[in-house]
């Protein structure tokens, strides 16, 4: 991870980003570094990734700002078990009784049995452990209200990284939205894998994971970090009147090209 990432957790207000509606019942309520998304299913709210614990107050305030009540949260779906995506979850469990979902392989990250959340690399300790209510595997689905979430196993960034595909609508139009679960190379570097006894297959098989996700038919691609899909730039386009800025069926192919190039550069550098 870049030094800036830890810096944002220390001065979280410097990572503030205006919350907004992406399309229909899909919202962004995250920070400049880590995405948190909300889907209004019509039968409660679903959160995708809970961000750093230090940023939780900004996330709940952001929800209020776009007309969503955190008390209506029913589930938190986690892309993977790293600190910047799971840190706020325990507090939300305690406050609102939300149910939690993680991919098979990362359950021992979030419950604290394995010290692999990347918290200590950022200078923190992971105290906010929780036992997930649901462990999803490739092809599993979860339906809440009018929304069905399909899990796509995309291991690499962590063994249990999950990408989520789901339907969104604005009352007139329905689209398929999706989020790639983990594109960072920090946990695929040989030094990291060897330090924690993780299999090199996570690294070796990642190109196949990229190509598999590339085949998904997704109209609205969201990231779990804003830089993944230029969330900030698309927000500005929406504010300028381009309400469908996120609708782009070609975005997945371009993003997978970027991820593959980053991977190839890492391998070429012998990292």
Tab-separated table of C-alpha atoms in Angstrom:
chain	number	residue	atom	x	y	z
A	1	UNK	CA	0.000	0.000	0.000
A	2	UNK	CA	1.109	3.553	-0.649
A	3	UNK	CA	2.084	5.771	2.320
A	4	UNK	CA	-0.840	8.040	1.528
A	5	UNK	CA	-3.245	5.277	2.495
A	6	UNK	CA	-2.130	5.193	6.105
A	7	UNK	CA	-2.044	8.973	6.176
A	8	UNK	CA	-5.724	9.175	5.308
A	9	UNK	CA	-6.586	6.914	8.226
A	10	UNK	CA	-4.769	9.262	10.600
A	11	UNK	CA	-6.438	12.389	9.206
A	12	UNK	CA	-9.580	10.819	7.825
A	13	UNK	CA	-11.319	14.147	7.215
A	14	UNK	CA	-8.730	14.842	4.521
A	15	UNK	CA	-10.176	11.866	2.663
A	16	UNK	CA	-13.705	13.303	2.594
A	17	UNK	CA	-15.589	12.854	-0.660
A	18	UNK	CA	-19.080	14.102	-1.366
A	19	UNK	CA	-21.623	11.240	-1.321
A	20	UNK	CA	-23.884	10.854	-4.331
A	21	UNK	CA	-26.337	8.644	-6.191
A	22	UNK	CA	-24.558	6.628	-8.869
A	23	UNK	CA	-27.750	5.371	-10.491
A	24	UNK	CA	-31.210	4.589	-9.194
A	25	UNK	CA	-30.860	2.651	-5.944
A	26	UNK	CA	-27.022	2.580	-5.937
A	27	UNK	CA	-25.071	5.156	-3.915
A	28	UNK	CA	-21.465	6.085	-3.124
A	29	UNK	CA	-20.772	7.016	0.527
A	30	UNK	CA	-17.032	6.338	0.768
A	31	UNK	CA	-13.848	8.393	0.920
A	32	UNK	CA	-11.265	9.513	-1.616
A	33	UNK	CA	-9.315	6.319	-0.981
A	34	UNK	CA	-11.766	3.531	-0.153
A	35	UNK	CA	-15.200	2.986	-1.659
A	36	UNK	CA	-18.282	2.174	0.344
A	37	UNK	CA	-21.454	1.653	-1.657
A	38	UNK	CA	-25.071	1.321	-0.567
A	39	UNK	CA	-27.849	-0.475	-2.416
A	40	UNK	CA	-31.429	0.255	-1.404
A	41	UNK	CA	-33.106	-3.098	-1.981
A	42	UNK	CA	-36.587	-1.919	-1.050
A	43	UNK	CA	-36.365	-4.208	1.979
A	44	UNK	CA	-33.422	-2.654	3.753
A	45	UNK	CA	-30.005	-1.341	2.800
A	46	UNK	CA	-26.979	-3.382	1.767
A	47	UNK	CA	-23.460	-2.001	2.194
A	48	UNK	CA	-20.532	-3.064	0.039
A	49	UNK	CA	-17.377	-2.756	2.200
A	50	UNK	CA	-17.330	-0.729	5.417
A	51	UNK	CA	-14.045	1.164	5.047
A	52	UNK	CA	-11.556	2.054	7.757
A	53	UNK	CA	-12.929	2.194	11.320
A	54	UNK	CA	-11.574	5.733	11.562
A	55	UNK	CA	-13.816	6.774	8.658
A	56	UNK	CA	-17.064	5.277	9.937
A	57	UNK	CA	-18.449	8.573	11.192
A	58	UNK	CA	-18.032	10.031	7.690
A	59	UNK	CA	-19.775	7.048	6.118
A	60	UNK	CA	-22.842	7.231	8.348
A	61	UNK	CA	-23.015	11.005	7.888
A	62	UNK	CA	-22.721	10.509	4.126
A	63	UNK	CA	-25.644	8.097	4.230
A	64	UNK	CA	-27.799	10.676	5.968
A	65	UNK	CA	-26.730	13.274	3.413
A	66	UNK	CA	-28.148	11.223	0.518
A	67	UNK	CA	-31.326	10.385	2.427
A	68	UNK	CA	-30.385	6.948	3.764
A	69	UNK	CA	-30.708	5.913	7.401
A	70	UNK	CA	-27.930	3.651	8.758
A	71	UNK	CA	-30.566	2.042	10.981
A	72	UNK	CA	-31.961	0.457	7.805
A	73	UNK	CA	-28.744	-1.458	7.094
A	74	UNK	CA	-29.424	-5.200	6.824
A	75	UNK	CA	-26.224	-6.661	5.359
A	76	UNK	CA	-22.597	-5.767	4.747
A	77	UNK	CA	-21.007	-7.610	1.821
A	78	UNK	CA	-17.209	-7.557	1.923
A	79	UNK	CA	-15.039	-7.814	-1.158
A	80	UNK	CA	-12.168	-9.185	0.939
A	81	UNK	CA	-10.735	-9.245	4.431
A	82	UNK	CA	-8.388	-6.256	4.452
A	83	UNK	CA	-8.548	-3.568	7.137
A	84	UNK	CA	-9.608	-0.781	4.775
A	85	UNK	CA	-12.674	-2.770	3.676
A	86	UNK	CA	-13.773	-4.413	6.944
A	87	UNK	CA	-12.723	-1.914	9.603
A	88	UNK	CA	-16.105	-0.302	10.199
A	89	UNK	CA	-18.085	-3.534	10.307
A	90	UNK	CA	-17.913	-4.469	13.986
A	91	UNK	CA	-19.273	-1.082	15.068
A	92	UNK	CA	-22.158	-1.401	12.601
A	93	UNK	CA	-22.925	-4.879	13.940
A	94	UNK	CA	-23.040	-3.516	17.471
A	95	UNK	CA	-25.114	-0.467	16.553
A	96	UNK	CA	-27.590	-1.895	14.054
A	97	UNK	CA	-27.375	-5.686	14.187
A	98	UNK	CA	-26.330	-6.008	10.554
A	99	UNK	CA	-25.548	-9.399	9.039
A	100	UNK	CA	-22.165	-9.904	7.398
A	101	UNK	CA	-20.874	-11.699	4.315
A	102	UNK	CA	-17.308	-12.677	3.371
A	103	UNK	CA	-15.817	-14.940	0.711
A	104	UNK	CA	-14.654	-18.465	1.495
A	105	UNK	CA	-10.990	-18.209	2.449
A	106	UNK	CA	-11.148	-14.838	4.201
A	107	UNK	CA	-13.284	-15.809	7.205
A	108	UNK	CA	-10.199	-16.202	9.388
A	109	UNK	CA	-9.016	-12.747	8.342
A	110	UNK	CA	-12.094	-11.000	9.704
A	111	UNK	CA	-12.424	-13.076	12.881
A	112	UNK	CA	-8.809	-12.386	13.783
A	113	UNK	CA	-7.472	-15.939	13.623
A	114	UNK	CA	-5.031	-14.892	10.895
A	115	UNK	CA	-3.094	-11.642	11.127
A	116	UNK	CA	-3.430	-10.816	7.440
A	117	UNK	CA	-5.769	-7.819	7.344
A	118	UNK	CA	-2.897	-5.439	6.466
A	119	UNK	CA	-3.667	-3.401	9.596
A	120	UNK	CA	-0.175	-3.687	11.038
A	121	UNK	CA	1.409	-2.675	7.733
A	122	UNK	CA	-0.474	0.604	8.211
A	123	UNK	CA	0.623	0.949	11.823
A	124	UNK	CA	-2.590	-0.311	13.433
A	125	UNK	CA	-3.901	-3.376	15.203
A	126	UNK	CA	-7.087	-5.088	14.088
A	127	UNK	CA	-9.295	-5.139	17.174
A	128	UNK	CA	-12.658	-4.922	15.364
A	129	UNK	CA	-13.008	-8.660	14.717
A	130	UNK	CA	-16.314	-10.355	13.877
A	131	UNK	CA	-17.638	-13.768	12.918
A	132	UNK	CA	-19.266	-13.591	9.470
A	133	UNK	CA	-22.881	-14.720	9.224
A	134	UNK	CA	-22.595	-15.936	5.636
A	135	UNK	CA	-19.568	-17.310	3.789
A	136	UNK	CA	-20.066	-17.120	0.028
A	137	UNK	CA	-18.430	-19.162	-2.694
A	138	UNK	CA	-18.319	-18.812	-6.455
A	139	UNK	CA	-21.816	-18.765	-7.936
A	140	UNK	CA	-23.639	-18.305	-4.634
A	141	UNK	CA	-26.481	-15.799	-4.627
A	142	UNK	CA	-28.098	-13.713	-1.935
A	143	UNK	CA	-31.416	-11.975	-2.525
A	144	UNK	CA	-32.512	-9.073	-0.346
A	145	UNK	CA	-35.671	-7.300	-1.382
A	146	UNK	CA	-35.600	-6.679	-5.117
A	147	UNK	CA	-31.832	-7.154	-5.442
A	148	UNK	CA	-29.936	-10.383	-6.072
A	149	UNK	CA	-26.192	-10.436	-5.437
A	150	UNK	CA	-24.108	-13.081	-7.206
A	151	UNK	CA	-20.664	-13.956	-5.876
A	152	UNK	CA	-17.806	-14.421	-8.326
A	153	UNK	CA	-14.679	-15.891	-6.769
A	154	UNK	CA	-11.680	-13.766	-7.797
A	155	UNK	CA	-8.810	-14.884	-5.529
A	156	UNK	CA	-5.423	-13.236	-5.611
A	157	UNK	CA	-5.463	-10.062	-3.556
A	158	UNK	CA	-6.628	-12.410	-0.799
A	159	UNK	CA	-7.571	-16.094	-0.991
A	160	UNK	CA	-11.251	-15.304	-0.471
A	161	UNK	CA	-11.669	-12.198	-2.591
A	162	UNK	CA	-15.203	-12.008	-3.981
A	163	UNK	CA	-16.531	-9.857	-6.798
A	164	UNK	CA	-20.222	-9.027	-6.636
A	165	UNK	CA	-22.646	-8.781	-9.559
A	166	UNK	CA	-26.127	-7.389	-8.888
A	167	UNK	CA	-29.104	-5.635	-10.447
A	168	UNK	CA	-29.869	-1.938	-9.987
A	169	UNK	CA	-32.799	0.119	-11.208
A	170	UNK	CA	-34.281	3.599	-11.175
A	171	UNK	CA	-37.904	2.503	-11.414
A	172	UNK	CA	-37.835	2.520	-15.212
A	173	UNK	CA	-34.525	1.031	-16.292
A	174	UNK	CA	-32.646	-1.970	-14.914
A	175	UNK	CA	-28.922	-2.544	-15.315
A	176	UNK	CA	-26.320	-5.022	-14.135
A	177	UNK	CA	-23.771	-3.541	-11.747
A	178	UNK	CA	-20.554	-5.161	-10.630
A	179	UNK	CA	-17.441	-4.645	-8.537
A	180	UNK	CA	-14.085	-6.410	-8.963
A	181	UNK	CA	-13.134	-7.550	-5.487
A	182	UNK	CA	-9.408	-6.871	-5.318
A	183	UNK	CA	-6.952	-5.476	-7.847
A	184	UNK	CA	-4.055	-4.477	-5.578
A	185	UNK	CA	-0.690	-6.118	-6.196
A	186	UNK	CA	0.666	-5.404	-2.706
A	187	UNK	CA	-0.421	-8.817	-1.419
A	188	UNK	CA	0.673	-10.661	-4.574
A	189	UNK	CA	4.334	-9.720	-4.294
A	190	UNK	CA	6.689	-12.594	-3.565
A	191	UNK	CA	8.030	-10.937	-0.420
A	192	UNK	CA	4.534	-10.721	1.078
A	193	UNK	CA	3.468	-14.226	0.058
A	194	UNK	CA	6.638	-15.762	1.460
A	195	UNK	CA	6.521	-13.739	4.678
A	196	UNK	CA	3.067	-15.113	5.512
A	197	UNK	CA	3.372	-18.577	4.001
A	198	UNK	CA	0.751	-17.919	1.336
A	199	UNK	CA	0.750	-20.047	-1.814
A	200	UNK	CA	2.357	-18.658	-4.964
A	201	UNK	CA	-0.687	-19.974	-6.825
A	202	UNK	CA	-2.533	-16.814	-5.746
A	203	UNK	CA	-0.063	-14.881	-7.882
A	204	UNK	CA	0.381	-17.428	-10.666
A	205	UNK	CA	-3.349	-17.877	-11.259
A	206	UNK	CA	-4.253	-14.197	-11.163
A	207	UNK	CA	-4.117	-13.656	-14.958
A	208	UNK	CA	-6.788	-16.353	-15.340
A	209	UNK	CA	-8.877	-14.594	-12.677
A	210	UNK	CA	-8.615	-11.353	-14.646
A	211	UNK	CA	-9.703	-13.009	-17.879
A	212	UNK	CA	-12.586	-14.764	-16.155
A	213	UNK	CA	-13.977	-11.532	-14.736
A	214	UNK	CA	-13.502	-9.809	-18.086
A	215	UNK	CA	-16.245	-12.063	-19.486
A	216	UNK	CA	-18.866	-10.730	-17.062
A	217	UNK	CA	-21.541	-8.580	-18.712
A	218	UNK	CA	-21.624	-5.470	-16.535
A	219	UNK	CA	-23.280	-2.171	-17.405
A	220	UNK	CA	-22.232	-0.213	-14.305
A	221	UNK	CA	-18.742	-0.947	-12.999
A	222	UNK	CA	-17.896	0.306	-9.521
A	223	UNK	CA	-14.576	0.006	-7.721
A	224	UNK	CA	-13.631	-0.745	-4.162
A	225	UNK	CA	-11.145	2.123	-4.467
A	226	UNK	CA	-12.244	5.304	-6.290
A	227	UNK	CA	-9.173	5.314	-8.530
A	228	UNK	CA	-10.237	1.938	-9.981
A	229	UNK	CA	-13.002	3.423	-12.112
A	230	UNK	CA	-12.437	7.193	-11.772
A	231	UNK	CA	-15.291	7.540	-9.293
A	232	UNK	CA	-14.431	11.188	-8.597
A	233	UNK	CA	-14.378	12.076	-12.285
A	234	UNK	CA	-17.717	10.403	-12.916
A	235	UNK	CA	-19.171	12.206	-9.902
A	236	UNK	CA	-18.210	15.525	-11.520
A	237	UNK	CA	-19.834	14.414	-14.773
A	238	UNK	CA	-23.047	13.550	-12.919
A	239	UNK	CA	-23.005	16.946	-11.195
A	240	UNK	CA	-22.598	18.540	-14.635
A	241	UNK	CA	-25.811	16.855	-15.789
A	242	UNK	CA	-24.546	13.586	-17.277
A	243	UNK	CA	-26.753	11.389	-15.121
A	244	UNK	CA	-25.686	8.132	-16.802
A	245	UNK	CA	-21.938	8.694	-16.388
A	246	UNK	CA	-21.426	5.261	-14.814
A	247	UNK	CA	-23.300	3.334	-17.497
A	248	UNK	CA	-20.577	1.907	-19.728
A	249	UNK	CA	-20.556	-1.773	-20.781
A	250	UNK	CA	-16.972	-1.360	-22.066
A	251	UNK	CA	-15.555	-0.297	-18.688
A	252	UNK	CA	-14.858	-3.842	-17.472
A	253	UNK	CA	-12.621	-4.630	-20.421
A	254	UNK	CA	-10.589	-1.436	-19.960
A	255	UNK	CA	-10.232	-1.966	-16.211
A	256	UNK	CA	-9.070	-5.543	-16.650
A	257	UNK	CA	-6.481	-4.302	-19.165
A	258	UNK	CA	-5.156	-1.919	-16.512
A	259	UNK	CA	-5.058	-4.615	-13.849
A	260	UNK	CA	-3.240	-7.006	-16.187
A	261	UNK	CA	-0.641	-4.355	-17.067
A	262	UNK	CA	-0.001	-3.663	-13.376
A	263	UNK	CA	0.390	-7.390	-12.785
A	264	UNK	CA	2.759	-7.798	-15.733
A	265	UNK	CA	4.870	-4.866	-14.535
A	266	UNK	CA	5.146	-6.462	-11.077
A	267	UNK	CA	6.243	-9.790	-12.525
A	268	UNK	CA	8.721	-8.126	-14.893
A	269	UNK	CA	10.249	-6.266	-11.950
A	270	UNK	CA	10.712	-9.551	-10.108
A	271	UNK	CA	8.683	-8.324	-7.159
